[in-house]
PDB file of C-alpha atoms in Angstrom:
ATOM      1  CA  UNK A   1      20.527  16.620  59.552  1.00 52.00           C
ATOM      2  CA  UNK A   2      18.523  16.177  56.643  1.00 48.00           C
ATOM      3  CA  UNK A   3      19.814  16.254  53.087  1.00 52.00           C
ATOM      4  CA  UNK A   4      17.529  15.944  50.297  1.00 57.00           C
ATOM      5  CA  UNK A   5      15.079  13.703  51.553  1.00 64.00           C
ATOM      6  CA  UNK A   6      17.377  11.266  52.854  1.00 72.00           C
ATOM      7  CA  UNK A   7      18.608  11.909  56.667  1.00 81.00           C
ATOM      8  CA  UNK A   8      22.197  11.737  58.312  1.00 82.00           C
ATOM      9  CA  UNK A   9      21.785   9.974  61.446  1.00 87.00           C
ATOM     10  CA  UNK A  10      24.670  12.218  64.078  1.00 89.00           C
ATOM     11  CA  UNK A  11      25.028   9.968  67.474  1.00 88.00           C
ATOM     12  CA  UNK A  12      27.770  11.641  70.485  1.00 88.00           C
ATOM     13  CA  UNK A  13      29.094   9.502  73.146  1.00 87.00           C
ATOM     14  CA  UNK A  14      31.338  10.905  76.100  1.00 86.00           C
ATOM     15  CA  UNK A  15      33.509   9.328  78.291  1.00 81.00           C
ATOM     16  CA  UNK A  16      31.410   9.565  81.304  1.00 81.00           C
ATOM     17  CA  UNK A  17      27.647  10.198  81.691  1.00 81.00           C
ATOM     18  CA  UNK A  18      27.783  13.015  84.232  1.00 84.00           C
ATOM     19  CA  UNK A  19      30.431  16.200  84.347  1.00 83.00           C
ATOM     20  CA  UNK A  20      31.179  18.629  87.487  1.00 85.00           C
ATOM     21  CA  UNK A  21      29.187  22.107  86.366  1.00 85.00           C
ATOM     22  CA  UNK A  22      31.238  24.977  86.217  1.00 85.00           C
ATOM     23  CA  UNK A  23      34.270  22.953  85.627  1.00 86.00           C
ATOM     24  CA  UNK A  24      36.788  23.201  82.790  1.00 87.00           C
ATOM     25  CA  UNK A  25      37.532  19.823  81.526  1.00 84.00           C
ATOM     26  CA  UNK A  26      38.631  17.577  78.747  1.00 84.00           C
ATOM     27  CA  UNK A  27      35.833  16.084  77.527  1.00 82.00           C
ATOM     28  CA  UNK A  28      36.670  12.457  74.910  1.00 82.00           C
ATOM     29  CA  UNK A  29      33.885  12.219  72.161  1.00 85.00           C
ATOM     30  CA  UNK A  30      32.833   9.912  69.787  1.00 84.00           C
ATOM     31  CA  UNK A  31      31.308  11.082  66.877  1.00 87.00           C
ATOM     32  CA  UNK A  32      29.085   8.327  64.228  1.00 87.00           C
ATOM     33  CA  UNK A  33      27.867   9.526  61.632  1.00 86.00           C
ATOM     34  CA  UNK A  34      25.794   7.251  59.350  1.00 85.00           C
ATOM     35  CA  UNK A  35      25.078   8.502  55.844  1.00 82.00           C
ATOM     36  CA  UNK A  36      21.983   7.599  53.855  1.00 78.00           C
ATOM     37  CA  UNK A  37      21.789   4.955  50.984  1.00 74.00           C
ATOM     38  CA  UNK A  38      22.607   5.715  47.679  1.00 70.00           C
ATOM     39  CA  UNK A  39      19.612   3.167  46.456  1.00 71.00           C
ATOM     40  CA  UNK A  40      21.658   1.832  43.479  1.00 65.00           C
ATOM     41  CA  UNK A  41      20.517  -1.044  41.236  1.00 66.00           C
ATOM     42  CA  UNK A  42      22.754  -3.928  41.556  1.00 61.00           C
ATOM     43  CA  UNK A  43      23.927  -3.188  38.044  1.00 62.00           C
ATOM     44  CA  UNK A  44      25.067   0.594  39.154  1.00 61.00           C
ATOM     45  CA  UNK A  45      26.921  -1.237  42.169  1.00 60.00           C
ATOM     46  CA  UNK A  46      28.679  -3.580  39.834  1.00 60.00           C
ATOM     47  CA  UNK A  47      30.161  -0.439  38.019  1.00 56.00           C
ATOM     48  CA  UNK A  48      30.861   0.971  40.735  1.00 65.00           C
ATOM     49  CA  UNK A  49      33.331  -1.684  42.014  1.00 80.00           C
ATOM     50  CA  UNK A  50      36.343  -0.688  43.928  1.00 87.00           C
ATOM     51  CA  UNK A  51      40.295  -1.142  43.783  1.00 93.00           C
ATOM     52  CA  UNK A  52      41.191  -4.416  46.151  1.00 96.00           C
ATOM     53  CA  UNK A  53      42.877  -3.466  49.031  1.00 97.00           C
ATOM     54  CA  UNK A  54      45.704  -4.408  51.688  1.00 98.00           C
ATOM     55  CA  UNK A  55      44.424  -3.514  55.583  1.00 98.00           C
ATOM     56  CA  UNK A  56      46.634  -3.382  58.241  1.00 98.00           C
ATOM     57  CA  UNK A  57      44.722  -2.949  61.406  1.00 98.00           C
ATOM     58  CA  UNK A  58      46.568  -2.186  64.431  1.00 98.00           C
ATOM     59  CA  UNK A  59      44.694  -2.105  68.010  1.00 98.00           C
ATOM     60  CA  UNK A  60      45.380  -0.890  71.360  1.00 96.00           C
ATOM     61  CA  UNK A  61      44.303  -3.562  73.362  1.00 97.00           C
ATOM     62  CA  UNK A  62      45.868  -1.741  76.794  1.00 95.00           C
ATOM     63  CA  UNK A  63      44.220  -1.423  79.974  1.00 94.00           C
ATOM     64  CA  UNK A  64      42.781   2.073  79.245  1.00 93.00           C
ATOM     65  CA  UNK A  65      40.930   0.473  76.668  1.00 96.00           C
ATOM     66  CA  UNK A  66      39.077  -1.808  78.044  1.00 95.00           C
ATOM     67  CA  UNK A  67      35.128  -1.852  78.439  1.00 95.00           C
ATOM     68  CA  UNK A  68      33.304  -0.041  75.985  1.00 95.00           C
ATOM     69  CA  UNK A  69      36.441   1.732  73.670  1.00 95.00           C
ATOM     70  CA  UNK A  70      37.575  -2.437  72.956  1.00 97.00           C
ATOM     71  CA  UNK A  71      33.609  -3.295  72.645  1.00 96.00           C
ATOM     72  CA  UNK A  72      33.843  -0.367  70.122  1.00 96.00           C
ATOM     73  CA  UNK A  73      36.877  -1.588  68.234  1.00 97.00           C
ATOM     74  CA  UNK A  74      34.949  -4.868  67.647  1.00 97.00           C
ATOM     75  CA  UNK A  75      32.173  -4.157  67.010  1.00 97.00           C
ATOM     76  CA  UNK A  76      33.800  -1.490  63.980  1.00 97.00           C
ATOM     77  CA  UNK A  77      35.977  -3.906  62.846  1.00 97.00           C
ATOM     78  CA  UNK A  78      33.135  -6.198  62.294  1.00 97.00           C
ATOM     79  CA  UNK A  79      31.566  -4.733  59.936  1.00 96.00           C
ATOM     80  CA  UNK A  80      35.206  -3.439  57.854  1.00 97.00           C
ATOM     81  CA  UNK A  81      35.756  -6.831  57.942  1.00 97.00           C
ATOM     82  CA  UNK A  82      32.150  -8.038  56.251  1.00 95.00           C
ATOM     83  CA  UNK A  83      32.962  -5.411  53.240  1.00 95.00           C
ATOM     84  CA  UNK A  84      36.222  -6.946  52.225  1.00 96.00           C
ATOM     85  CA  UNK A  85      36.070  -9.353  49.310  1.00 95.00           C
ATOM     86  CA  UNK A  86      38.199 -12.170  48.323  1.00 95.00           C
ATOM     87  CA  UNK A  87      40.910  -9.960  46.976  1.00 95.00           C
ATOM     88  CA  UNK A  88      41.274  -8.049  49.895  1.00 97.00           C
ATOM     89  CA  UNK A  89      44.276  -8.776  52.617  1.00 98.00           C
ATOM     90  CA  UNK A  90      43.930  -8.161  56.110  1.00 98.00           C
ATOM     91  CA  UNK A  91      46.774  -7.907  58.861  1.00 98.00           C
ATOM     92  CA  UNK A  92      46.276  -7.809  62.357  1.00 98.00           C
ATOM     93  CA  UNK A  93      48.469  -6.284  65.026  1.00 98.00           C
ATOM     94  CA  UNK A  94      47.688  -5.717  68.665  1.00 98.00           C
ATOM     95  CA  UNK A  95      49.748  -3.940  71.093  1.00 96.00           C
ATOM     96  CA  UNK A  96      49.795  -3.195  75.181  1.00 95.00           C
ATOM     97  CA  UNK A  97      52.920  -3.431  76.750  1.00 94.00           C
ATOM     98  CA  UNK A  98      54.519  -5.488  73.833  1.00 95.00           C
ATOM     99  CA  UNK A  99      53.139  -5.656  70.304  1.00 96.00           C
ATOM    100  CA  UNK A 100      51.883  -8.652  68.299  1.00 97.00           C
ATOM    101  CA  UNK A 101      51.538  -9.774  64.706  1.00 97.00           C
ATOM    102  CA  UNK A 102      48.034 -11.812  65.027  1.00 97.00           C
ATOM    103  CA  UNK A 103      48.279 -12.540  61.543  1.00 94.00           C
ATOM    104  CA  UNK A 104      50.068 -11.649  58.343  1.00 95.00           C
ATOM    105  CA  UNK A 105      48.502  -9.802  55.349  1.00 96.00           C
ATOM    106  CA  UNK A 106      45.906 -12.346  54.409  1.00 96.00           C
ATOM    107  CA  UNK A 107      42.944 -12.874  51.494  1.00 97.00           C
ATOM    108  CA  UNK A 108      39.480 -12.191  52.922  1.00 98.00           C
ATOM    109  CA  UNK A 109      37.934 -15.551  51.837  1.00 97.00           C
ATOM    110  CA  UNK A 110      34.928 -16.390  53.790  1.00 97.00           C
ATOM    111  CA  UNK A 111      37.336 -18.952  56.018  1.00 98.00           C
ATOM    112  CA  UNK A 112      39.854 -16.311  56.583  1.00 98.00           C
ATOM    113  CA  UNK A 113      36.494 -14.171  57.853  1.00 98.00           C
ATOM    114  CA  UNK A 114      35.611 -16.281  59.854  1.00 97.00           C
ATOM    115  CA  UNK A 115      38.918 -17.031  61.684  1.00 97.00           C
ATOM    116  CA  UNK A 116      39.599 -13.550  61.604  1.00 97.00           C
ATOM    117  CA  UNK A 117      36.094 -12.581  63.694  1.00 97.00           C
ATOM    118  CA  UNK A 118      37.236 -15.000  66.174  1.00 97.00           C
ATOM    119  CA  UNK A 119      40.734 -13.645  66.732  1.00 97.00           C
ATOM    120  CA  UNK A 120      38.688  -9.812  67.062  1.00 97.00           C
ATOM    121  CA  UNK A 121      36.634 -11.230  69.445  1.00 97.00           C
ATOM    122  CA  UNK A 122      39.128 -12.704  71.991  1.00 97.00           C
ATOM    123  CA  UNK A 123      40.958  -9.756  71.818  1.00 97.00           C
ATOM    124  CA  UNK A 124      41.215  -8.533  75.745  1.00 96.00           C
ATOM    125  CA  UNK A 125      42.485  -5.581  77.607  1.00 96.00           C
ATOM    126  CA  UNK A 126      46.155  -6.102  78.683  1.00 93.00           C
ATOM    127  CA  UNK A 127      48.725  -3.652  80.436  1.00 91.00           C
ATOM    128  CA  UNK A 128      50.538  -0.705  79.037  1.00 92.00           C
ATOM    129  CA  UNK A 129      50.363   0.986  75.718  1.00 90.00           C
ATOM    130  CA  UNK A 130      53.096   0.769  73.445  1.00 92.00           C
ATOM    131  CA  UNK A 131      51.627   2.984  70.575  1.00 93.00           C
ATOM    132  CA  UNK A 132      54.789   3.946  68.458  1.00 93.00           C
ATOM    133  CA  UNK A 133      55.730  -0.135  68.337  1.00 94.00           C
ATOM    134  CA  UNK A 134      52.208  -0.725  67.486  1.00 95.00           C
ATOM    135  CA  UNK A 135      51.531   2.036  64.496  1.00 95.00           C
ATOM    136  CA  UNK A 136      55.443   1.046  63.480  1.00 96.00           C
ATOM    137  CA  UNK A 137      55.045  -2.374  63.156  1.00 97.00           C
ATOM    138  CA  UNK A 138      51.489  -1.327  61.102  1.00 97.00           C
ATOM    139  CA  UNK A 139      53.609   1.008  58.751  1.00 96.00           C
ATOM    140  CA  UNK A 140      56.297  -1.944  58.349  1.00 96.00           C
ATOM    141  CA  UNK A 141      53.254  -4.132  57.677  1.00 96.00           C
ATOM    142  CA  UNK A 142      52.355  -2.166  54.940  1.00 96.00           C
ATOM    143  CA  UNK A 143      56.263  -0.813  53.196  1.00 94.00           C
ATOM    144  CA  UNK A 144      57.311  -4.571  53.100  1.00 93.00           C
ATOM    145  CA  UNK A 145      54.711  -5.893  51.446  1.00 93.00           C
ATOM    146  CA  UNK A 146      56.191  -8.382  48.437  1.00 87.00           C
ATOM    147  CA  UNK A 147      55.632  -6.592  45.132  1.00 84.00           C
ATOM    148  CA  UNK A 148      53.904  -9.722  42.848  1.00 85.00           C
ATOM    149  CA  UNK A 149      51.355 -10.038  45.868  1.00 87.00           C
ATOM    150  CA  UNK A 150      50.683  -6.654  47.167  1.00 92.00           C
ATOM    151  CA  UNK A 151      47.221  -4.485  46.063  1.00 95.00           C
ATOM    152  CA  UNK A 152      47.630  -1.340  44.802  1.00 91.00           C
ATOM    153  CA  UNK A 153      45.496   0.328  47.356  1.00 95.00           C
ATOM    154  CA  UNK A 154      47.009  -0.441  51.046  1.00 96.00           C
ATOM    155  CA  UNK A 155      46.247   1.333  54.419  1.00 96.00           C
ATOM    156  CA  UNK A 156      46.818   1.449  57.870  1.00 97.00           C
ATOM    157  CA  UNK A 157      44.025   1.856  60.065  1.00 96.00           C
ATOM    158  CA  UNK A 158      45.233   2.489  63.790  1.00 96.00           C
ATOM    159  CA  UNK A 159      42.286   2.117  66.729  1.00 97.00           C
ATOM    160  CA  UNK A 160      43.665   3.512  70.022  1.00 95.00           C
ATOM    161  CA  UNK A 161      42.794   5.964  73.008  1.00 92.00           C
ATOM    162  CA  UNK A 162      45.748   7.827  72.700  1.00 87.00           C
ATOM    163  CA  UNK A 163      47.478   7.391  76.245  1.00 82.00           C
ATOM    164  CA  UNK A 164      50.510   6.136  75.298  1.00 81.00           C
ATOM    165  CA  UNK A 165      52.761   5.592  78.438  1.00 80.00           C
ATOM    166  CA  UNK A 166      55.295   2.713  76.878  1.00 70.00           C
ATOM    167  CA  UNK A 167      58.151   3.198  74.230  1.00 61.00           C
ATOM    168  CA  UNK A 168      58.467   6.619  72.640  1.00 56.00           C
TER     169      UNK A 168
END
């Protein structure tokens, strides 16, 4: 697709590399779609500064999400995690069978980076998936946040396949 002069690059994954012919099926996609550079001076990006923010990330870290959907999460998480700025909080949850608060909403200083890219990258595939715990715990993450400390701008960002088969 090109706009202006300036393309946007469209990839599409599947779940599997080969499908039956004549066969109706679900097919899973994966849409990326990377958008061009604006090309801004560095004073045009200073103005253009966003709100800090509070990130709650929760992850399915289940057995149907292991190999290249977990590989995915990481790597995407990755790079939220190099835009967030000292004023930024991150929380991490992970859920299977049970759920777990990896850590509380915390500043993004380059330490917290750093400790935080290690816990993302021993994250490993477990058993079941408990999604409603997960996103709840996410959403309770996020409403009990203490007033003095909490940014105005706050989201949940939930990474999961979708098979839930534990908890409601």
């Amino acid at each position: 697709v090109k706009m202006n002069d300036k393309k946007l690059t469209v990839a599409c994954s599947t779940e599997y590399k080969d499908y039956p012919f004549k066969e109706k099926l679900d097919i899973w996609t994966l849409i990326s779609l990377k958008a061009p550079s604006l090309g801004m001076t560095l004073d045009e990006k200073e103005h253009r500064k966003r709100a800090p923010i509070d990130l709650v990330v929760v992850i399915d870290k289940s057995g149907s999400m292991a190999g290249e959907k977990l590989a995915l999460v990481k790597k995407t998480l990755e790079f939220v995690v190099s835009q967030l700025n000292e004023k930024d909080r991150l929380c991490l949850i992970t859920f299977d069978t049970s759920v777990y608060l990896d850590f509380k909403l915390t500043p993004m200083t380059p330490m917290n980076k750093y400790q935080t890219l290690k816990i993302i990258k021993d994250i490993s595939p477990g058993s079941m998936t408990n999604l409603c715990g997960g996103l709840m715990k996410g959403l309770c993450e996020v409403i009990d946040r203490a007033d003095e400390e909490k940014n105005e701008v706050a989201s949940v960002l939930l990474f999961t396949d979708g098979f839930a088969n534990k908890g409601r």
